[in-house]
Short mmCIF file of C-alpha atoms in Angstrom, two decimals:
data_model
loop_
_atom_site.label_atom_id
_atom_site.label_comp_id
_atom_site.label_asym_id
_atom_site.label_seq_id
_atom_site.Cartn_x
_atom_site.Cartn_y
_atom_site.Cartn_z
CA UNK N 526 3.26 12.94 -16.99
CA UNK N 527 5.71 11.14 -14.70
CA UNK N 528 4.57 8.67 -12.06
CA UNK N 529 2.70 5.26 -12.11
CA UNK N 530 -1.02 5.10 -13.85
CA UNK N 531 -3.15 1.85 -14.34
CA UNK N 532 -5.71 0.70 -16.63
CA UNK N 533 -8.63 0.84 -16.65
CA UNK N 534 -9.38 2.21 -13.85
CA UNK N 535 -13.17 0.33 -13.74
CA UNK N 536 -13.69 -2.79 -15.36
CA UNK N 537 -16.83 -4.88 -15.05
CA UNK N 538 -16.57 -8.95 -16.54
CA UNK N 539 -18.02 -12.04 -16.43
CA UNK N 540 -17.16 -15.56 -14.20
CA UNK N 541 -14.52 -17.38 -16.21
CA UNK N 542 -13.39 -14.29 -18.53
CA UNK N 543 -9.50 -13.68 -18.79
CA UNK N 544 -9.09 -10.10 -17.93
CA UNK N 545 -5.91 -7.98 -18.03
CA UNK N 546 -4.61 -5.21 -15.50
CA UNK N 547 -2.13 -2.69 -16.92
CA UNK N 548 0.70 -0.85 -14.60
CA UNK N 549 2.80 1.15 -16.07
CA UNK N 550 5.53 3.52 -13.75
CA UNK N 551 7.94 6.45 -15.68
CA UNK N 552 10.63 6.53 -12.49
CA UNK N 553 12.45 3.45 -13.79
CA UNK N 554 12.01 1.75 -10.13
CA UNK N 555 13.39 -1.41 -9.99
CA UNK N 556 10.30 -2.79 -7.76
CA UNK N 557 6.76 -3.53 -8.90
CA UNK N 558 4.24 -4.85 -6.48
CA UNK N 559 0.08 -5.76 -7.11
CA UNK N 560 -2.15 -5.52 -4.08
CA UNK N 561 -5.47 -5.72 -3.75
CA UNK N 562 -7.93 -4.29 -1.14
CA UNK N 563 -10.79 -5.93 0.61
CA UNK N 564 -12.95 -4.61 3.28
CA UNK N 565 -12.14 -6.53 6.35
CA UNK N 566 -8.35 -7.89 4.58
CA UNK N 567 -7.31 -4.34 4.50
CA UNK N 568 -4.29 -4.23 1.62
CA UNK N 569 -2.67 -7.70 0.50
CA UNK N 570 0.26 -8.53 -1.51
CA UNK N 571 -0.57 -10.89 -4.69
CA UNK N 572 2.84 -10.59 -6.37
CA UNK N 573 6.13 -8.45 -6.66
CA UNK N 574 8.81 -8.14 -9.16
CA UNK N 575 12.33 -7.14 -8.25
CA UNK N 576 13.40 -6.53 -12.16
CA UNK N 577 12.40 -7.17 -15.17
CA UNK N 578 11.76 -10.73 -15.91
CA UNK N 579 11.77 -11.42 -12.12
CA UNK N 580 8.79 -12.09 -10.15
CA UNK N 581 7.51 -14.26 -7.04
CA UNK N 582 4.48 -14.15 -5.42
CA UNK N 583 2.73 -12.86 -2.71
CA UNK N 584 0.65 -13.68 0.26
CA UNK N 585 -2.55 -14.16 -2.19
CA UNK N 586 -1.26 -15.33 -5.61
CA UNK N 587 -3.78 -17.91 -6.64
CA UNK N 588 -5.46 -16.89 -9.59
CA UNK N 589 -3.22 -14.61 -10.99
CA UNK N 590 -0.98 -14.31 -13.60
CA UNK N 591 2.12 -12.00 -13.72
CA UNK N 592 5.04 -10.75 -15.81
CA UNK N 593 7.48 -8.30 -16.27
CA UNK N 594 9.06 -8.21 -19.72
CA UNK N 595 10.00 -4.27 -19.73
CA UNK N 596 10.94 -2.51 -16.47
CA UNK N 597 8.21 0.13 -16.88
CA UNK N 598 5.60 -2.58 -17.27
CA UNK N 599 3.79 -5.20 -14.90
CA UNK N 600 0.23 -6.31 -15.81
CA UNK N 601 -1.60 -8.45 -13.45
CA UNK N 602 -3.42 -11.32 -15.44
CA UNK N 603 -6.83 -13.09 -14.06
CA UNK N 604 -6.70 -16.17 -16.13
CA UNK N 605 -10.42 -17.10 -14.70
CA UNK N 606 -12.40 -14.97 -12.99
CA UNK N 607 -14.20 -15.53 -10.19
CA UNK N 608 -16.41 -13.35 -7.81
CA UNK N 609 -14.39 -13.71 -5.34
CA UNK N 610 -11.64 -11.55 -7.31
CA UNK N 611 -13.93 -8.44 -7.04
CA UNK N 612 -12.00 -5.49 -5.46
CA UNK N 613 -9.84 -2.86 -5.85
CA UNK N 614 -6.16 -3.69 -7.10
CA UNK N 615 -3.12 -1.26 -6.87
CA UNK N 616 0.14 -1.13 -8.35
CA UNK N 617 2.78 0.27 -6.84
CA UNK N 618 6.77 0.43 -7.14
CA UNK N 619 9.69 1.53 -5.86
CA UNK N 620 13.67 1.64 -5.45
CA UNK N 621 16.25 2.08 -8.04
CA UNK N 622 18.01 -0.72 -9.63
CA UNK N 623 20.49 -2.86 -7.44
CA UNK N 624 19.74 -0.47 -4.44
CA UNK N 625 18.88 -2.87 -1.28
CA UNK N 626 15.16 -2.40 -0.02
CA UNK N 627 13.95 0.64 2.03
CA UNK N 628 13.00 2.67 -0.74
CA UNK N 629 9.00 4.59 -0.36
CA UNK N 630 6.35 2.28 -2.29
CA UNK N 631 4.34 4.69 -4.77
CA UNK N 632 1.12 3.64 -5.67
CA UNK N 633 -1.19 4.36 -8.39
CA UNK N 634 -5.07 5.16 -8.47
CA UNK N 635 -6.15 1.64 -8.08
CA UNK N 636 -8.77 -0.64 -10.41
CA UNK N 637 -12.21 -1.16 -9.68
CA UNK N 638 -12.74 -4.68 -10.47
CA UNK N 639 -16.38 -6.46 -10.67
CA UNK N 640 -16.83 -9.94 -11.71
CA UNK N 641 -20.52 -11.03 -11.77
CA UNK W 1478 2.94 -14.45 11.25
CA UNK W 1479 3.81 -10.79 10.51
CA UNK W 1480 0.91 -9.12 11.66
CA UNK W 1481 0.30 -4.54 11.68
CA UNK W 1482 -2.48 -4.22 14.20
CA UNK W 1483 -3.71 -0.17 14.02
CA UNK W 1484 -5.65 1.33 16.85
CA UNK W 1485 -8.27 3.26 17.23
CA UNK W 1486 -10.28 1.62 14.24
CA UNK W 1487 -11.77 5.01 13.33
CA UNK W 1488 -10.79 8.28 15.55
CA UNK W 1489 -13.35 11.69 15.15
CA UNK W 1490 -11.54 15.39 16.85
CA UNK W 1491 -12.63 18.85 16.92
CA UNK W 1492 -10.76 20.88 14.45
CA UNK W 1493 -7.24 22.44 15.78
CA UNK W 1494 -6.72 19.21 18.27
CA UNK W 1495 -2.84 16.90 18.20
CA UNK W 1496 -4.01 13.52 17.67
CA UNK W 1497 -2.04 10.29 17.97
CA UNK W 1498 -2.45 6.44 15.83
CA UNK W 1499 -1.13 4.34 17.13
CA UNK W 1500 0.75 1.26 14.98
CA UNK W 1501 2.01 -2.39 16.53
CA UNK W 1502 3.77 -4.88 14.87
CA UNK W 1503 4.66 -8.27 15.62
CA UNK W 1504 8.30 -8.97 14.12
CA UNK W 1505 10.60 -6.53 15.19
CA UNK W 1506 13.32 -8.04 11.95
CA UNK W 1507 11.49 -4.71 9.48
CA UNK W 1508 13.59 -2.78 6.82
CA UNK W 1509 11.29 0.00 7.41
CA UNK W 1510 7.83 1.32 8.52
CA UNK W 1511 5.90 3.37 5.93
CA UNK W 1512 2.85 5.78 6.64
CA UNK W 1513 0.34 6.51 4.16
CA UNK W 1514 -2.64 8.23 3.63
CA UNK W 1515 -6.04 6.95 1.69
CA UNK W 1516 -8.67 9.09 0.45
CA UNK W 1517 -12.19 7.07 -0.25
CA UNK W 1518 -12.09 5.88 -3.92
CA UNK W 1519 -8.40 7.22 -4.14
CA UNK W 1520 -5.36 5.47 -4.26
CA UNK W 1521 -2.05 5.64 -1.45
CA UNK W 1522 0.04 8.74 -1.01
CA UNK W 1523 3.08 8.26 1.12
CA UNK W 1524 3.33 10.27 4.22
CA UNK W 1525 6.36 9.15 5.80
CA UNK W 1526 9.16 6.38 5.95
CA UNK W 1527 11.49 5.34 8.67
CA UNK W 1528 13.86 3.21 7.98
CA UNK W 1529 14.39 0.54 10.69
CA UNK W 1530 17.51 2.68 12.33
CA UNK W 1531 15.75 5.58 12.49
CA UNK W 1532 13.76 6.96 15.37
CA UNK W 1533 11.77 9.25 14.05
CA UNK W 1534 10.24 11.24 10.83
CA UNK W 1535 8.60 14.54 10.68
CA UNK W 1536 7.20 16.50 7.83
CA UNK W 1537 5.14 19.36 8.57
CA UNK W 1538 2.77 19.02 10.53
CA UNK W 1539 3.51 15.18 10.93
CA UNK W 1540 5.76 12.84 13.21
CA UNK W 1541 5.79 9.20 13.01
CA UNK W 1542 8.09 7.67 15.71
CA UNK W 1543 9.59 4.18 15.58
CA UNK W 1544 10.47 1.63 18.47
CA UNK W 1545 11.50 -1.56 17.19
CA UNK W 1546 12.21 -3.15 20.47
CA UNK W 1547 7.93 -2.79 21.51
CA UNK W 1548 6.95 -3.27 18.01
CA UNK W 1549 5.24 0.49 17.89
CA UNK W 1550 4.57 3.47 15.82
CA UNK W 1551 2.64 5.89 16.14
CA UNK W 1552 1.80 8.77 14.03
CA UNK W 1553 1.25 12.27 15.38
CA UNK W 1554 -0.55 15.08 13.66
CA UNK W 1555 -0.48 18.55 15.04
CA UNK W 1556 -3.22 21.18 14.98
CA UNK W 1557 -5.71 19.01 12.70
CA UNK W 1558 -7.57 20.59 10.14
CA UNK W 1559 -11.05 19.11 8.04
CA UNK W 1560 -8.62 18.14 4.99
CA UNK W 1561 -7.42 15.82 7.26
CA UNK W 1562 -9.40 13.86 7.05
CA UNK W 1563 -8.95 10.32 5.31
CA UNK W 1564 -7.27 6.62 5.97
CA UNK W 1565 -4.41 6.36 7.64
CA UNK W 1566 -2.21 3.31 7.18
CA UNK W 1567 0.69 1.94 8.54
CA UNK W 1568 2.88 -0.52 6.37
CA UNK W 1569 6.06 -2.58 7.97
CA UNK W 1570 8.56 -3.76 5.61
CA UNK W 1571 9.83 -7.01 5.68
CA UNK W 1572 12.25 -8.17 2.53
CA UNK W 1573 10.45 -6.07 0.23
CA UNK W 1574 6.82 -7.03 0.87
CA UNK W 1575 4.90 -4.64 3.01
CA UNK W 1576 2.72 -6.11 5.34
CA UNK W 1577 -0.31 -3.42 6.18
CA UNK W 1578 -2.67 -2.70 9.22
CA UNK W 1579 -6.07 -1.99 9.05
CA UNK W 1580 -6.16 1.61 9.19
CA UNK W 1581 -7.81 4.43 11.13
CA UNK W 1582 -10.62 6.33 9.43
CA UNK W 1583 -9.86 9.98 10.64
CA UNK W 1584 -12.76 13.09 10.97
CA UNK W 1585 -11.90 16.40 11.73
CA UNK W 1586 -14.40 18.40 12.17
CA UNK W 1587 -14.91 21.68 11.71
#
């Protein structure tokens, strides 16, 4: 089916352990953006691509890893883990290529993350 | 520092009432102002977008209206109904990073 998905959608590791988020959108959108939500942060930006092979970060970056070899892909890397990454990340996208901004973000179902 | 400030924090009406968030922002320089609803344990479904020349949105039984100038939006939903019933967030634009507000957890009852 069309649309943006993520996986997995719960994932439960260990301090230190890499770990791997997968976002994956069918529209062809030039934009790709990872958030993740916190009770009490509400929604924050950790990094955003524009196109393939072009990314910059966010308002929360540390810790993360990003790229964007294929335009339908952007997975979100935690190189260490730490507890304080526990929380729910979203992907989202948006716009067509080399259209200016103002294009509806679509997000997918989120990832429960846990890191004990 | 962009800031999305969203008031009341949580909101509870009687079924069949017009309700009102309300949405402030600090930097008046947005692209556009986006809407969206959250279920719990869900992810974001778009509601509406104005772009930052725009006025006003409406889709059924929704309006969001825009004033730049105060650094306001506010969304209004007509005759509520339980389904209702969710997160409602408001997003501003700025260079293609949205910047959200805390949301307002909305009950209708029945």
């Amino acid at each position: 089916d069309a649309g943006i998905t993520q996986s997995p959608r719960y994932k439960i590791t260990e301090t230190g352990r890499q770990v791997t988020l997968m976002c994956h959108q069918t529209w062809s959108h030039s934009y790709m953006f990872w958030y993740r939500q916190d009770l009490g942060h509400g929604l924050r930006l950790i990094y955003y691509s524009a196109a393939a092979d072009i990314t910059d970060k966010g308002e929360v970056p540390d810790g993360y890893v990003v790229s964007r070899s294929k335009t339908e892909n952007f997975p979100l890397t935690l190189e260490s883990a730490t507890r304080s990454q526990t929380s729910v990340y979203f992907c989202a996208s948006s716009g067509l290529a080399g259209a200016p901004s103002s294009y509806e973000q679509y997000f997918g179902p989120g990832t429960r993350l846990t890191v004990t | 520092k962009q800031e999305v400030t969203q008031i009341p924090a949580a909101l509870s009406v009687p079924e069949g009432e017009n309700l009102v968030l309300n949405c402030s922002f600090t930097d008046s320089a947005i692209y556009n102002l986006q809407w969206f609803r959250q279920d719990p344990g869900k992810g974001l479904t778009s509601l509406l977008l104005i772009q930052s020349s725009q006025r006003e949105q409406t889709s059924g039984r929704l309006n969001a209206s825009l004033d730049k100038s105060s650094g306001r939006s506010t969304l209004y939903i007509a005759a509520s109904q339980p389904g209702d019933s969710a997160t409602y967030l408001c997003a501003v634009e700025y260079g293609n990073k949205l910047v959200f507000g805390a949301g307002t957890i909305l009950r209708v009852k029945s």
